[in-house]
mmCIF file of C-alpha atoms and ligand atoms in Angstrom:
data_model
loop_
_atom_site.group_PDB
_atom_site.id
_atom_site.type_symbol
_atom_site.label_atom_id
_atom_site.label_comp_id
_atom_site.label_asym_id
_atom_site.label_seq_id
_atom_site.Cartn_x
_atom_site.Cartn_y
_atom_site.Cartn_z
ATOM 1 C CA MET A 11 129.690 -91.440 -159.096
ATOM 2 C CA ASN A 12 129.649 -90.193 -162.177
ATOM 3 C CA ASN A 13 131.776 -87.762 -162.112
ATOM 4 C CA LYS A 14 135.931 -88.601 -162.565
ATOM 5 C CA PHE A 15 137.443 -86.941 -159.291
ATOM 6 C CA VAL A 16 140.919 -86.749 -158.915
ATOM 7 C CA ILE A 17 140.507 -87.185 -154.686
ATOM 8 C CA ALA A 18 143.873 -87.047 -152.914
ATOM 9 C CA ILE A 19 145.190 -88.822 -150.159
ATOM 10 C CA ASP A 20 147.876 -87.758 -147.949
ATOM 11 C CA GLY A 21 149.174 -89.323 -144.867
ATOM 12 C CA PRO A 22 152.394 -90.936 -142.106
ATOM 13 C CA ALA A 23 153.135 -94.129 -142.657
ATOM 14 C CA ALA A 24 149.881 -97.302 -141.424
ATOM 15 C CA SER A 25 147.689 -93.991 -140.394
ATOM 16 C CA GLY A 26 145.604 -96.046 -142.502
ATOM 17 C CA LYS A 27 145.609 -94.784 -145.755
ATOM 18 C CA SER A 28 146.182 -97.269 -148.871
ATOM 19 C CA THR A 29 142.896 -100.126 -147.054
ATOM 20 C CA THR A 30 140.336 -97.073 -146.630
ATOM 21 C CA ALA A 31 141.536 -95.159 -150.265
ATOM 22 C CA LYS A 32 140.925 -99.380 -151.636
ATOM 23 C CA GLN A 33 137.461 -99.579 -150.413
ATOM 24 C CA LEU A 34 136.829 -95.943 -151.141
ATOM 25 C CA ALA A 35 137.413 -96.728 -155.018
ATOM 26 C CA ILE A 36 135.576 -99.652 -154.633
ATOM 27 C CA LYS A 37 132.851 -97.961 -153.442
ATOM 28 C CA LEU A 38 132.997 -95.059 -156.257
ATOM 29 C CA LYS A 39 134.163 -97.712 -159.085
ATOM 30 C CA TYR A 40 137.029 -95.356 -158.699
ATOM 31 C CA ILE A 41 141.547 -96.414 -160.008
ATOM 32 C CA TYR A 42 142.763 -96.826 -156.554
ATOM 33 C CA ILE A 43 147.148 -96.134 -156.929
ATOM 34 C CA ASP A 44 149.730 -96.438 -154.257
ATOM 35 C CA THR A 45 151.835 -93.949 -154.786
ATOM 36 C CA GLY A 46 154.104 -95.790 -152.203
ATOM 37 C CA ALA A 47 154.458 -99.005 -153.960
ATOM 38 C CA MET A 48 156.369 -96.799 -156.363
ATOM 39 C CA TYR A 49 159.050 -95.514 -154.355
ATOM 40 C CA ARG A 50 159.707 -98.616 -152.876
ATOM 41 C CA ALA A 51 159.950 -100.386 -157.044
ATOM 42 C CA SER A 52 162.299 -97.743 -157.347
ATOM 43 C CA GLY A 53 164.413 -98.812 -154.408
ATOM 44 C CA LEU A 54 164.091 -102.341 -155.230
ATOM 45 C CA CYS A 55 165.911 -101.335 -157.989
ATOM 46 C CA THR A 56 168.539 -99.884 -157.224
ATOM 47 C CA LEU A 57 168.883 -103.014 -155.247
ATOM 48 C CA LEU A 58 168.714 -104.853 -157.342
ATOM 49 C CA GLN A 59 170.855 -102.990 -160.197
ATOM 50 C CA ASN A 60 173.589 -102.666 -157.258
ATOM 51 C CA ILE A 61 173.166 -98.621 -157.951
ATOM 52 C CA SER A 62 174.295 -96.833 -154.442
ATOM 53 C CA LEU A 63 171.617 -93.478 -154.411
ATOM 54 C CA ASP A 64 174.543 -91.957 -153.972
ATOM 55 C CA ASP A 65 175.443 -92.363 -157.672
ATOM 56 C CA GLU A 66 173.535 -90.415 -160.260
ATOM 57 C CA ALA A 67 174.565 -91.099 -163.470
ATOM 58 C CA ALA A 68 173.870 -94.487 -162.281
ATOM 59 C CA LEU A 69 170.433 -93.137 -160.591
ATOM 60 C CA LYS A 70 169.252 -91.207 -163.908
ATOM 61 C CA GLU A 71 170.511 -93.890 -166.689
ATOM 62 C CA MET A 72 168.387 -96.703 -164.066
ATOM 63 C CA LEU A 73 165.197 -94.408 -163.640
ATOM 64 C CA ASP A 74 165.779 -93.234 -168.011
ATOM 65 C CA LYS A 75 165.129 -96.803 -168.529
ATOM 66 C CA ILE A 76 162.465 -97.834 -165.163
ATOM 67 C CA SER A 77 158.605 -99.492 -166.176
ATOM 68 C CA ILE A 78 156.653 -99.216 -162.996
ATOM 69 C CA ARG A 79 153.044 -101.276 -164.125
ATOM 70 C CA ILE A 80 150.712 -101.190 -161.740
ATOM 71 C CA GLU A 81 148.048 -103.153 -162.419
ATOM 72 C CA TYR A 82 144.453 -102.408 -160.150
ATOM 73 C CA GLU A 83 142.865 -105.412 -158.683
ATOM 74 C CA GLU A 84 139.887 -105.232 -155.936
ATOM 75 C CA ASP A 85 142.258 -105.997 -153.112
ATOM 76 C CA GLY A 86 144.964 -104.201 -153.895
ATOM 77 C CA ASN A 87 147.232 -102.996 -156.885
ATOM 78 C CA LYS A 88 149.668 -105.158 -158.459
ATOM 79 C CA ILE A 89 153.249 -103.350 -158.482
ATOM 80 C CA PHE A 90 155.405 -104.689 -161.611
ATOM 81 C CA LEU A 91 158.757 -103.437 -162.915
ATOM 82 C CA ASN A 92 160.523 -104.156 -165.583
ATOM 83 C CA GLU A 93 157.614 -106.424 -165.956
ATOM 84 C CA GLU A 94 158.650 -108.748 -162.707
ATOM 85 C CA ASP A 95 156.389 -109.170 -160.251
ATOM 86 C CA VAL A 96 157.333 -107.541 -157.795
ATOM 87 C CA THR A 97 153.828 -107.691 -154.943
ATOM 88 C CA GLU A 98 154.858 -109.255 -152.241
ATOM 89 C CA ARG A 99 159.208 -108.212 -152.693
ATOM 90 C CA ILE A 100 158.878 -104.955 -151.479
ATOM 91 C CA ARG A 101 156.730 -105.012 -148.723
ATOM 92 C CA GLU A 102 159.923 -106.910 -146.948
ATOM 93 C CA ALA A 103 161.533 -104.119 -144.649
ATOM 94 C CA ASP A 104 164.618 -103.060 -146.061
ATOM 95 C CA ILE A 105 162.384 -102.093 -148.498
ATOM 96 C CA THR A 106 160.631 -100.174 -146.928
ATOM 97 C CA LYS A 107 163.638 -98.281 -145.256
ATOM 98 C CA LEU A 108 165.205 -97.723 -148.573
ATOM 99 C CA SER A 109 162.132 -96.497 -150.082
ATOM 100 C CA SER A 110 161.590 -94.011 -148.336
ATOM 101 C CA GLN A 111 166.015 -93.060 -148.457
ATOM 102 C CA ILE A 112 165.108 -93.514 -152.444
ATOM 103 C CA ALA A 113 162.343 -90.693 -152.386
ATOM 104 C CA VAL A 114 164.280 -87.544 -150.789
ATOM 105 C CA ILE A 115 166.324 -87.809 -154.452
ATOM 106 C CA GLY A 116 165.006 -84.925 -156.499
ATOM 107 C CA MET A 117 165.618 -87.305 -160.221
ATOM 108 C CA VAL A 118 163.592 -89.998 -158.339
ATOM 109 C CA ARG A 119 160.528 -88.147 -157.096
ATOM 110 C CA LYS A 120 160.405 -86.109 -160.393
ATOM 111 C CA LYS A 121 160.073 -89.049 -161.985
ATOM 112 C CA MET A 122 157.686 -90.182 -159.656
ATOM 113 C CA VAL A 123 155.483 -87.609 -159.892
ATOM 114 C CA GLU A 124 155.673 -87.800 -163.801
ATOM 115 C CA LEU A 125 153.970 -91.635 -163.874
ATOM 116 C CA GLN A 126 151.583 -90.105 -161.534
ATOM 117 C CA ARG A 127 150.415 -87.354 -163.793
ATOM 118 C CA LYS A 128 150.711 -89.787 -166.361
ATOM 119 C CA ILE A 129 147.759 -92.097 -164.573
ATOM 120 C CA GLY A 130 145.634 -89.737 -162.710
ATOM 121 C CA GLU A 131 144.961 -87.394 -165.890
ATOM 122 C CA ASN A 132 141.480 -88.381 -166.142
ATOM 123 C CA GLY A 133 140.116 -88.866 -162.700
ATOM 124 C CA GLY A 134 138.564 -91.754 -161.387
ATOM 125 C CA VAL A 135 141.196 -91.909 -159.317
ATOM 126 C CA ILE A 136 142.151 -92.080 -155.349
ATOM 127 C CA MET A 137 146.061 -91.973 -155.042
ATOM 128 C CA ASP A 138 147.173 -92.464 -151.629
ATOM 129 C CA GLY A 139 151.271 -91.082 -150.417
ATOM 130 C CA ARG A 140 152.759 -88.037 -149.079
ATOM 131 C CA ASP A 141 152.698 -85.363 -150.893
ATOM 132 C CA ILE A 142 150.110 -86.611 -153.906
ATOM 133 C CA GLY A 143 147.727 -82.618 -152.374
ATOM 134 C CA THR A 144 150.649 -80.974 -152.064
ATOM 135 C CA VAL A 145 153.255 -81.302 -154.540
ATOM 136 C CA VAL A 146 151.059 -84.352 -157.192
ATOM 137 C CA PHE A 147 147.609 -83.001 -157.275
ATOM 138 C CA PRO A 148 147.865 -79.075 -156.320
ATOM 139 C CA ASN A 149 144.151 -79.389 -157.307
ATOM 140 C CA ALA A 150 143.167 -81.737 -156.897
ATOM 141 C CA ASP A 151 138.879 -82.361 -156.022
ATOM 142 C CA PHE A 152 138.939 -83.713 -153.285
ATOM 143 C CA LYS A 153 142.116 -84.064 -150.186
ATOM 144 C CA PHE A 154 142.211 -85.822 -146.987
ATOM 145 C CA PHE A 155 145.305 -86.209 -144.182
ATOM 146 C CA MET A 156 145.295 -89.046 -142.617
ATOM 147 C CA ILE A 157 146.800 -89.514 -139.290
ATOM 148 C CA ALA A 158 146.150 -91.556 -136.157
ATOM 149 C CA ASP A 159 149.340 -91.906 -133.039
ATOM 150 C CA VAL A 160 151.937 -93.914 -133.385
ATOM 151 C CA LYS A 161 151.369 -97.047 -131.125
ATOM 152 C CA THR A 162 147.965 -97.296 -132.795
ATOM 153 C CA ARG A 163 149.771 -97.430 -136.467
ATOM 154 C CA ALA A 164 152.464 -99.803 -134.671
ATOM 155 C CA LEU A 165 149.768 -102.355 -133.624
ATOM 156 C CA ARG A 166 148.297 -101.963 -136.944
ATOM 157 C CA ARG A 167 151.217 -102.963 -138.517
ATOM 158 C CA TRP A 168 152.425 -105.824 -136.150
ATOM 159 C CA GLU A 169 149.104 -107.859 -136.436
ATOM 160 C CA GLU A 170 149.496 -106.971 -140.429
ATOM 161 C CA THR A 171 152.667 -109.021 -139.641
ATOM 162 C CA LYS A 172 151.387 -111.001 -137.538
ATOM 163 C CA GLU A 173 149.456 -112.413 -140.280
ATOM 164 C CA LYS A 174 151.450 -112.718 -142.740
ATOM 165 C CA GLY A 175 154.241 -114.877 -140.206
ATOM 166 C CA GLU A 176 156.229 -112.560 -139.914
ATOM 167 C CA SER A 177 158.223 -111.931 -137.341
ATOM 168 C CA ILE A 178 158.607 -108.485 -135.857
ATOM 169 C CA THR A 179 158.397 -107.205 -132.583
ATOM 170 C CA LEU A 180 156.007 -104.327 -131.770
ATOM 171 C CA GLU A 181 158.839 -101.792 -130.519
ATOM 172 C CA GLU A 182 161.023 -102.425 -133.443
ATOM 173 C CA ILE A 183 158.068 -101.672 -135.499
ATOM 174 C CA GLU A 184 157.682 -98.619 -133.369
ATOM 175 C CA GLU A 185 161.062 -97.250 -133.841
ATOM 176 C CA GLU A 186 161.186 -97.499 -138.019
ATOM 177 C CA LEU A 187 157.582 -95.741 -137.546
ATOM 178 C CA ILE A 188 159.177 -93.167 -136.066
ATOM 179 C CA TRP A 189 162.195 -93.463 -138.642
ATOM 180 C CA ARG A 190 159.927 -92.834 -141.064
ATOM 181 C CA ASP A 191 158.210 -90.535 -140.135
ATOM 182 C CA LYS A 192 160.684 -88.476 -139.180
ATOM 183 C CA ASN A 193 163.216 -88.960 -142.749
ATOM 184 C CA ASP A 194 159.116 -88.310 -144.490
ATOM 185 C CA THR A 195 158.663 -84.933 -143.157
ATOM 186 C CA THR A 196 162.257 -83.481 -142.464
ATOM 187 C CA ARG A 197 163.343 -83.467 -146.055
ATOM 188 C CA GLU A 198 163.657 -81.131 -148.223
ATOM 189 C CA ILE A 199 161.899 -81.766 -151.063
ATOM 190 C CA SER A 200 157.992 -82.094 -151.734
ATOM 191 C CA PRO A 201 158.450 -83.207 -147.874
ATOM 192 C CA LEU A 202 155.139 -85.082 -145.928
ATOM 193 C CA ARG A 203 152.498 -82.270 -145.205
ATOM 194 C CA GLN A 204 148.985 -81.652 -144.675
ATOM 195 C CA ALA A 205 147.952 -79.871 -147.918
ATOM 196 C CA ASP A 206 146.020 -75.943 -146.871
ATOM 197 C CA ASP A 207 142.730 -77.570 -147.751
ATOM 198 C CA ALA A 208 142.704 -80.852 -146.764
ATOM 199 C CA ILE A 209 140.572 -82.271 -144.779
ATOM 200 C CA PRO A 210 142.315 -84.098 -141.413
ATOM 201 C CA VAL A 211 140.753 -87.289 -140.836
ATOM 202 C CA ASP A 212 142.563 -88.833 -137.415
ATOM 203 C CA THR A 213 141.944 -92.414 -137.638
ATOM 204 C CA SER A 214 143.577 -93.258 -133.794
ATOM 205 C CA LYS A 215 139.679 -94.617 -132.769
ATOM 206 C CA MET A 216 138.016 -95.182 -136.161
ATOM 207 C CA SER A 217 137.187 -98.172 -137.795
ATOM 208 C CA ILE A 218 138.093 -99.231 -140.903
ATOM 209 C CA ASN A 219 134.673 -98.892 -142.263
ATOM 210 C CA GLU A 220 133.882 -95.616 -140.177
ATOM 211 C CA GLN A 221 137.220 -93.951 -141.889
ATOM 212 C CA VAL A 222 136.204 -94.806 -145.897
ATOM 213 C CA GLN A 223 132.479 -93.312 -144.611
ATOM 214 C CA PHE A 224 133.804 -90.095 -143.741
ATOM 215 C CA ILE A 225 135.747 -90.256 -146.208
ATOM 216 C CA TYR A 226 132.930 -90.794 -148.315
ATOM 217 C CA ASN A 227 130.490 -88.622 -147.257
ATOM 218 C CA LYS A 228 132.334 -85.638 -147.768
ATOM 219 C CA ILE A 229 132.753 -86.979 -151.272
ATOM 220 C CA LYS A 230 129.346 -86.897 -151.563
HETATM 221 O O1 LIG B 18 153.506 -95.656 -148.122
HETATM 222 P P1 LIG B 18 154.341 -96.231 -148.319
HETATM 223 O O2 LIG B 18 154.972 -96.473 -146.549
HETATM 224 O O3 LIG B 18 154.966 -97.669 -148.833
HETATM 225 O O4 LIG B 18 155.651 -95.109 -148.587
HETATM 226 C C1 LIG B 18 156.877 -95.828 -148.820
HETATM 227 C C2 LIG B 18 157.638 -94.473 -148.963
HETATM 228 O O5 LIG B 18 157.445 -94.394 -149.644
HETATM 229 C C3 LIG B 18 157.315 -94.074 -148.113
HETATM 230 O O6 LIG B 18 158.298 -93.947 -146.817
HETATM 231 C C4 LIG B 18 158.247 -92.591 -148.332
HETATM 232 C C5 LIG B 18 157.857 -92.277 -149.876
HETATM 233 N N1 LIG B 18 156.566 -91.711 -150.217
HETATM 234 C C6 LIG B 18 156.859 -90.881 -150.229
HETATM 235 O O7 LIG B 18 156.960 -90.422 -150.828
HETATM 236 N N2 LIG B 18 155.765 -90.327 -151.462
HETATM 237 C C7 LIG B 18 154.716 -90.181 -151.923
HETATM 238 N N3 LIG B 18 153.871 -90.446 -152.578
HETATM 239 C C8 LIG B 18 154.884 -92.114 -151.522
HETATM 240 C C9 LIG B 18 156.016 -92.551 -150.624
#
């Protein structure tokens, strides 16, 4: 595809955004940006630097100096925090929770949005997150809002954790998703919500191929 569109994909955790976005990026020869990974890296940074989320001065200093670099690979993004590869570390449970907690803070969001707009300014990008169609790129060429019922999402995550050899129960995953949905949708700044002009995609009963094809057809 020649056009350098900006494609926004938002939705709750485990709704199929990143798997779909990754495959779509390959098909369209676009760059894929996982913005959740950027909040995860910021959360990890507070942990490594021993910064409390309510210490505004320390957070500001951290954000002034932070470097979050993304390398684009076909099987996903590699994330570097201050030049250290944190791709695996940011997927661990403590960082998952911390990323949702740090994402309520205005100055953190401001910094992440700034970085995201810079990456996407020339188009040819598929960005997934919670506020891409509402805040980061309100004029995106295409906006999709992916949803799936919580049981389906929990099962998907559980299967991923089993593949990685992690021992976490399905119930624990479901509880974590419910907690995160609530935190992400009820925060004051840029809560997770469907943009008025976004196309909803309920992936509960769709295969990954169907999700990719559905979005691809809309763009075509
Ligand atoms: O997509 P993810 O599950 O890796 O995102 C981790 C957290 O980051 C998520 O719970 C909320 C936050 N986030 C956000 O607030 N805005 C985004 N654009 C992306 C993620």
